[in-house]
Amino acid sequence: MTSTHSMWRPLAVGAFLAGAIWSSAPAFAQTLPGPLVSAQWLAGNLDKVQVIDVGDDKDRLAAQPKFVVDKKTGAKKLVEAGGHIANARYVDFATIREERTVAGVKLKSMMPTKEAFEKVMDAAGVDKGKPIVIVSPAENVSSLDMATRLYFQLKYFGTDQIAVVNGGLNAWLAAGLPVTTDPIAAKQGDWKATAERNEILATTDDVKAAMKDGSAQFIDGRPTAQYFGISKSPVVRAGGHLEGAKMLPTEAIAMSVGPSQQFMGAKQYTAIYKNQGIDASKPSIAYCNTGHFASGAWFVASEIMGQKNAKMYAGS
């Protein structure tokens, strides 16, 4: 999947990649340099953090990565991720959200209860008190946003020392860093939810209020075609978008760097916001279909641009 449509190319400046200084981002504990870390940074700090590999294909953990070799230069090019970083804990993306019944209607992909999320983290072997670095394959925006959704939930439930590997496992492999295909040993963790930060989670009532009084702007994090109702996700009843919503679509939220999708820097997103008519000083609610793509839009607003009034509607 190519994440940078031609209309966005002037804004995708390569200088703002994973190693950039996120001057607008929130303060982080000394161990982590910011909400995003590069593959190279992680490689040099594996002993200081715990790595969570989040994805939707457990078979990938035991598969060798696939490369093709350029006949002229002899350079290797990654075509399919495989394996995992040594000592990483694996979390199946499908398990971090749950089905809930709201007003008699069964809804999938909702925020889990504190107790349910603790069970998932502990079963994966995640421990309390040690910084967490999240890696997903990141071969496309959907995969990249698996990492931001897990990040959002960890932050919501009280964890502060968290970061996402920009470009994920694909960036790690493209940098020539090692992976293993050994089975991940079972381990019981002791991670605990210590808060429920409702200041970053929008409720249905918040959405209704914003629709009525304009107290927050809506940021639509889905593909452009879904915004315009040209196509729609099978999980929603009707196409189109919330009235007045601004687009921060998947085509503009990340840029292609080799085989990976990577977030840009605050300067680039400020330009995109201006282009899209999004007011960075106004409260915002990011939404999509299931709170998946919305997590990427929220991550940009809250963690990269440093906005204090950014929420995500997990029930979208």
Short mmCIF file of C-alpha atoms in Angstrom, two decimals:
data_model
loop_
_atom_site.label_atom_id
_atom_site.label_comp_id
_atom_site.label_asym_id
_atom_site.label_seq_id
_atom_site.Cartn_x
_atom_site.Cartn_y
_atom_site.Cartn_z
CA MET A 1 0.00 0.00 0.00
CA THR A 2 1.37 3.41 -0.92
CA SER A 3 0.58 5.92 1.77
CA THR A 4 1.56 9.16 0.07
CA HIS A 5 -0.83 10.21 -2.69
CA SER A 6 0.52 12.70 -5.22
CA MET A 7 -1.45 15.56 -3.65
CA TRP A 8 0.51 15.10 -0.42
CA ARG A 9 4.05 14.71 -1.77
CA PRO A 10 5.18 18.31 -1.26
CA LEU A 11 4.47 17.89 2.45
CA ALA A 12 6.29 14.60 2.95
CA VAL A 13 9.77 15.83 3.78
CA GLY A 14 12.13 13.00 4.56
CA ALA A 15 14.10 14.93 7.16
CA PHE A 16 11.41 14.29 9.75
CA LEU A 17 11.70 10.56 10.29
CA ALA A 18 12.05 8.38 13.33
CA GLY A 19 15.27 9.94 14.55
CA ALA A 20 13.90 13.47 14.50
CA ILE A 21 13.46 15.49 17.68
CA TRP A 22 9.76 15.76 18.39
CA SER A 23 9.93 19.22 19.93
CA SER A 24 6.15 19.55 20.24
CA ALA A 25 5.61 16.11 21.74
CA PRO A 26 4.75 15.49 25.40
CA ALA A 27 7.51 15.03 27.96
CA PHE A 28 8.71 11.45 28.29
CA ALA A 29 10.61 9.51 30.89
CA GLN A 30 14.35 9.59 30.39
CA THR A 31 14.52 6.06 28.99
CA LEU A 32 12.43 6.92 25.94
CA PRO A 33 13.30 9.86 23.66
CA GLY A 34 9.69 10.43 22.59
CA PRO A 35 6.51 8.77 21.36
CA LEU A 36 8.37 7.53 18.29
CA VAL A 37 11.70 5.74 18.21
CA SER A 38 13.70 4.52 15.27
CA ALA A 39 14.62 0.90 14.68
CA GLN A 40 18.24 1.86 15.25
CA TRP A 41 17.44 3.45 18.60
CA LEU A 42 15.61 0.32 19.71
CA ALA A 43 18.50 -1.89 18.63
CA GLY A 44 20.79 0.07 20.93
CA ASN A 45 18.40 0.04 23.88
CA LEU A 46 16.84 -3.43 23.90
CA ASP A 47 18.12 -4.08 27.40
CA LYS A 48 16.28 -1.05 28.78
CA VAL A 49 12.79 -1.72 27.40
CA GLN A 50 10.24 -4.47 26.79
CA VAL A 51 9.11 -4.92 23.20
CA ILE A 52 5.51 -5.71 22.27
CA ASP A 53 4.99 -7.06 18.76
CA VAL A 54 1.38 -6.42 17.75
CA GLY A 55 -0.14 -7.88 14.61
CA ASP A 56 -2.85 -10.00 13.05
CA ASP A 57 -0.75 -12.84 11.63
CA LYS A 58 0.85 -15.04 14.27
CA ASP A 59 2.30 -17.31 11.57
CA ARG A 60 4.60 -14.43 10.61
CA LEU A 61 6.52 -14.90 13.86
CA ALA A 62 7.89 -18.26 12.70
CA ALA A 63 8.46 -17.29 9.06
CA GLN A 64 11.70 -16.06 7.59
CA PRO A 65 11.61 -12.56 6.10
CA LYS A 66 11.69 -12.52 2.31
CA PHE A 67 14.11 -10.41 0.31
CA VAL A 68 14.91 -9.95 -3.36
CA VAL A 69 18.41 -9.11 -4.53
CA ASP A 70 19.08 -6.39 -7.08
CA LYS A 71 21.11 -8.09 -9.82
CA LYS A 72 23.05 -4.92 -10.60
CA THR A 73 23.89 -3.66 -7.12
CA GLY A 74 23.56 -6.82 -5.05
CA ALA A 75 21.45 -4.89 -2.56
CA LYS A 76 18.73 -6.76 -0.70
CA LYS A 77 15.18 -5.41 -0.72
CA LEU A 78 12.58 -6.57 1.78
CA VAL A 79 9.40 -7.86 0.17
CA GLU A 80 7.73 -9.54 3.16
CA ALA A 81 8.35 -9.27 6.88
CA GLY A 82 9.00 -12.37 8.93
CA GLY A 83 10.21 -13.34 12.37
CA HIS A 84 10.26 -11.13 15.44
CA ILE A 85 12.70 -9.17 17.55
CA ALA A 86 14.37 -11.38 20.16
CA ASN A 87 12.54 -11.44 23.50
CA ALA A 88 9.52 -9.56 22.13
CA ARG A 89 6.11 -10.32 23.57
CA TYR A 90 3.35 -10.92 21.00
CA VAL A 91 -0.14 -9.43 21.20
CA ASP A 92 -2.83 -10.41 18.70
CA PHE A 93 -4.49 -7.17 17.57
CA ALA A 94 -7.91 -8.79 17.64
CA THR A 95 -7.63 -9.37 21.40
CA ILE A 96 -7.08 -5.78 22.51
CA ARG A 97 -10.65 -4.74 21.70
CA GLU A 98 -13.87 -6.44 22.65
CA GLU A 99 -17.52 -6.81 21.75
CA ARG A 100 -19.91 -4.86 23.92
CA THR A 101 -23.66 -4.42 24.02
CA VAL A 102 -24.72 -0.77 24.00
CA ALA A 103 -28.42 0.11 24.14
CA GLY A 104 -29.24 -3.46 23.17
CA VAL A 105 -26.95 -3.44 20.15
CA LYS A 106 -23.86 -5.66 19.93
CA LEU A 107 -20.86 -3.60 18.85
CA LYS A 108 -17.48 -5.03 17.91
CA SER A 109 -13.98 -3.56 18.33
CA MET A 110 -14.88 -1.50 21.41
CA MET A 111 -12.58 -0.38 24.22
CA PRO A 112 -12.09 -3.25 26.64
CA THR A 113 -12.73 -3.06 30.34
CA LYS A 114 -9.73 -2.48 32.56
CA GLU A 115 -9.88 -6.09 33.76
CA ALA A 116 -10.08 -7.53 30.24
CA PHE A 117 -7.15 -5.47 29.00
CA GLU A 118 -5.03 -6.44 31.99
CA LYS A 119 -5.64 -10.11 31.19
CA VAL A 120 -4.49 -9.64 27.60
CA MET A 121 -1.33 -7.78 28.61
CA ASP A 122 -0.46 -10.21 31.39
CA ALA A 123 -1.08 -13.25 29.20
CA ALA A 124 1.34 -11.77 26.68
CA GLY A 125 3.99 -11.42 29.38
CA VAL A 126 4.00 -7.63 29.70
CA ASP A 127 5.39 -6.35 33.00
CA LYS A 128 4.67 -3.23 35.00
CA GLY A 129 7.29 -0.55 35.55
CA LYS A 130 9.47 -1.16 32.49
CA PRO A 131 9.25 1.08 29.40
CA ILE A 132 7.28 -0.40 26.52
CA VAL A 133 8.18 -0.12 22.84
CA ILE A 134 5.51 -1.27 20.38
CA VAL A 135 6.36 -2.69 16.98
CA SER A 136 3.98 -3.75 14.21
CA PRO A 137 5.01 -4.82 10.71
CA ALA A 138 4.00 -1.35 9.38
CA GLU A 139 3.97 -2.41 5.74
CA ASN A 140 0.84 -0.29 5.35
CA VAL A 141 -1.06 2.30 7.38
CA SER A 142 -3.47 -0.28 8.75
CA SER A 143 -0.56 -2.20 10.25
CA LEU A 144 1.15 0.98 11.49
CA ASP A 145 -2.07 1.98 13.23
CA MET A 146 -2.26 -1.34 15.06
CA ALA A 147 0.68 0.00 17.06
CA THR A 148 -1.02 3.35 17.73
CA ARG A 149 -4.24 1.67 18.87
CA LEU A 150 -2.32 -0.42 21.40
CA TYR A 151 -0.39 2.72 22.40
CA PHE A 152 -3.66 4.59 22.96
CA GLN A 153 -5.06 1.87 25.20
CA LEU A 154 -1.90 1.57 27.25
CA LYS A 155 -1.88 5.34 27.76
CA TYR A 156 -5.59 5.42 28.56
CA PHE A 157 -5.07 2.81 31.26
CA GLY A 158 -2.22 4.74 32.89
CA THR A 159 1.07 3.79 31.22
CA ASP A 160 3.34 6.73 30.37
CA GLN A 161 6.57 5.11 29.27
CA ILE A 162 5.47 3.95 25.80
CA ALA A 163 6.78 4.46 22.28
CA VAL A 164 6.10 3.17 18.79
CA VAL A 165 8.85 2.05 16.41
CA ASN A 166 8.46 4.32 13.40
CA GLY A 167 8.24 2.03 10.40
CA GLY A 168 7.86 -1.03 12.61
CA LEU A 169 9.35 -4.41 11.84
CA ASN A 170 9.71 -3.54 8.17
CA ALA A 171 12.02 -0.64 9.06
CA TRP A 172 13.92 -2.92 11.45
CA LEU A 173 14.49 -5.52 8.73
CA ALA A 174 15.31 -2.90 6.09
CA ALA A 175 18.04 -1.60 8.41
CA GLY A 176 19.62 -5.06 8.43
CA LEU A 177 18.79 -5.70 12.07
CA PRO A 178 18.34 -9.29 13.28
CA VAL A 179 15.15 -11.22 13.96
CA THR A 180 14.49 -14.70 15.24
CA THR A 181 11.88 -17.28 14.28
CA ASP A 182 12.14 -19.12 17.60
CA PRO A 183 8.82 -19.61 19.42
CA ILE A 184 8.03 -16.89 21.94
CA ALA A 185 8.24 -18.54 25.35
CA ALA A 186 5.10 -18.36 27.46
CA LYS A 187 5.41 -15.92 30.34
CA GLN A 188 2.90 -14.43 32.76
CA GLY A 189 3.24 -10.68 33.11
CA ASP A 190 2.16 -8.39 35.93
CA TRP A 191 1.12 -5.26 34.04
CA LYS A 192 -1.69 -3.35 35.74
CA ALA A 193 -4.03 -0.59 34.66
CA THR A 194 -3.48 2.35 37.01
CA ALA A 195 -5.90 4.90 35.55
CA GLU A 196 -8.73 5.51 33.12
CA ARG A 197 -7.82 8.72 31.33
CA ASN A 198 -11.16 9.92 30.06
CA GLU A 199 -9.57 13.14 28.88
CA ILE A 200 -8.32 11.29 25.78
CA LEU A 201 -11.36 9.08 25.16
CA ALA A 202 -14.46 10.57 23.54
CA THR A 203 -17.82 9.09 24.45
CA THR A 204 -20.92 8.97 22.29
CA ASP A 205 -22.29 11.84 24.40
CA ASP A 206 -19.14 13.87 23.63
CA VAL A 207 -19.69 13.27 19.93
CA LYS A 208 -23.36 14.24 20.12
CA ALA A 209 -22.50 17.41 22.04
CA ALA A 210 -19.82 18.41 19.54
CA MET A 211 -22.22 17.83 16.66
CA LYS A 212 -24.73 20.10 18.37
CA ASP A 213 -22.56 22.95 19.65
CA GLY A 214 -19.29 22.67 17.72
CA SER A 215 -17.28 22.29 20.94
CA ALA A 216 -14.81 20.01 19.15
CA GLN A 217 -13.85 19.46 15.53
CA PHE A 218 -14.09 16.01 14.02
CA ILE A 219 -11.05 14.52 12.31
CA ASP A 220 -11.85 11.64 9.97
CA GLY A 221 -8.90 9.25 9.83
CA ARG A 222 -10.25 6.86 7.17
CA PRO A 223 -9.26 6.49 3.51
CA THR A 224 -10.49 9.34 1.30
CA ALA A 225 -12.97 7.12 -0.56
CA GLN A 226 -14.72 6.27 2.70
CA TYR A 227 -14.93 9.93 3.70
CA PHE A 228 -16.77 10.73 0.47
CA GLY A 229 -18.94 7.62 0.63
CA ILE A 230 -17.44 6.14 -2.53
CA SER A 231 -16.76 3.00 -0.53
CA LYS A 232 -17.47 1.94 3.02
CA SER A 233 -16.30 -0.52 5.60
CA PRO A 234 -18.57 -3.56 6.03
CA VAL A 235 -18.86 -2.74 9.74
CA VAL A 236 -20.77 0.52 9.16
CA ARG A 237 -24.35 0.92 8.02
CA ALA A 238 -23.94 3.94 5.75
CA GLY A 239 -21.16 5.67 3.84
CA GLY A 240 -20.01 9.26 4.12
CA HIS A 241 -18.77 11.27 7.08
CA LEU A 242 -19.91 13.23 10.10
CA GLU A 243 -21.17 16.68 9.17
CA GLY A 244 -18.33 19.20 9.26
CA ALA A 245 -15.61 16.58 9.72
CA LYS A 246 -12.17 17.34 8.32
CA MET A 247 -10.05 14.71 6.58
CA LEU A 248 -6.73 13.41 7.83
CA PRO A 249 -6.89 10.35 5.59
CA THR A 250 -4.70 7.29 5.53
CA GLU A 251 -3.13 8.61 2.31
CA ALA A 252 -1.72 11.60 4.20
CA ILE A 253 -0.97 10.32 7.67
CA ALA A 254 2.26 8.48 6.84
CA MET A 255 4.93 8.35 4.18
CA SER A 256 6.64 5.47 2.42
CA VAL A 257 10.23 4.93 3.53
CA GLY A 258 11.54 1.87 1.75
CA PRO A 259 9.23 -1.04 2.62
CA SER A 260 7.67 0.69 5.64
CA GLN A 261 5.12 3.36 6.43
CA GLN A 262 6.42 6.03 8.77
CA PHE A 263 4.98 9.01 10.59
CA MET A 264 6.32 12.45 9.76
CA GLY A 265 7.16 15.36 12.06
CA ALA A 266 5.06 18.13 13.60
CA LYS A 267 6.09 20.58 10.87
CA GLN A 268 4.67 18.37 8.14
CA TYR A 269 1.43 17.73 10.00
CA THR A 270 1.01 21.44 10.73
CA ALA A 271 1.12 22.03 6.97
CA ILE A 272 -1.35 19.21 6.34
CA TYR A 273 -3.68 20.57 9.02
CA LYS A 274 -3.62 23.98 7.37
CA ASN A 275 -4.28 22.42 3.98
CA GLN A 276 -7.24 20.48 5.38
CA GLY A 277 -8.74 23.31 7.40
CA ILE A 278 -8.03 21.66 10.75
CA ASP A 279 -7.48 24.10 13.62
CA ALA A 280 -4.65 22.73 15.77
CA SER A 281 -5.67 24.98 18.68
CA LYS A 282 -9.23 23.67 18.85
CA PRO A 283 -10.34 20.51 20.68
CA SER A 284 -10.57 17.55 18.35
CA ILE A 285 -12.19 14.12 18.21
CA ALA A 286 -10.61 11.60 15.84
CA TYR A 287 -12.91 8.91 14.47
CA CYS A 288 -13.02 6.20 11.80
CA ASN A 289 -15.04 2.96 11.66
CA THR A 290 -13.73 0.96 14.62
CA GLY A 291 -11.20 3.20 16.38
CA HIS A 292 -8.33 1.69 14.37
CA PHE A 293 -7.42 4.39 11.82
CA ALA A 294 -8.67 6.98 14.32
CA SER A 295 -5.85 5.99 16.66
CA GLY A 296 -3.32 7.10 14.06
CA ALA A 297 -5.05 10.47 13.66
CA TRP A 298 -5.18 10.85 17.44
CA PHE A 299 -1.50 9.88 17.75
CA VAL A 300 -0.55 12.61 15.29
CA ALA A 301 -2.58 15.24 17.14
CA SER A 302 -1.74 14.27 20.71
CA GLU A 303 1.67 12.64 20.65
CA ILE A 304 3.44 14.21 17.66
CA MET A 305 1.86 17.68 17.61
CA GLY A 306 1.49 17.77 21.39
CA GLN A 307 -2.14 18.86 21.55
CA LYS A 308 -3.63 18.60 25.03
CA ASN A 309 -7.23 18.61 23.86
CA ALA A 310 -7.21 15.69 21.43
CA LYS A 311 -9.56 12.75 21.97
CA MET A 312 -10.30 9.54 20.10
CA TYR A 313 -13.77 8.11 19.65
CA ALA A 314 -13.12 4.42 20.20
CA GLY A 315 -16.71 3.54 19.40
CA SER A 316 -16.52 5.00 15.91
#
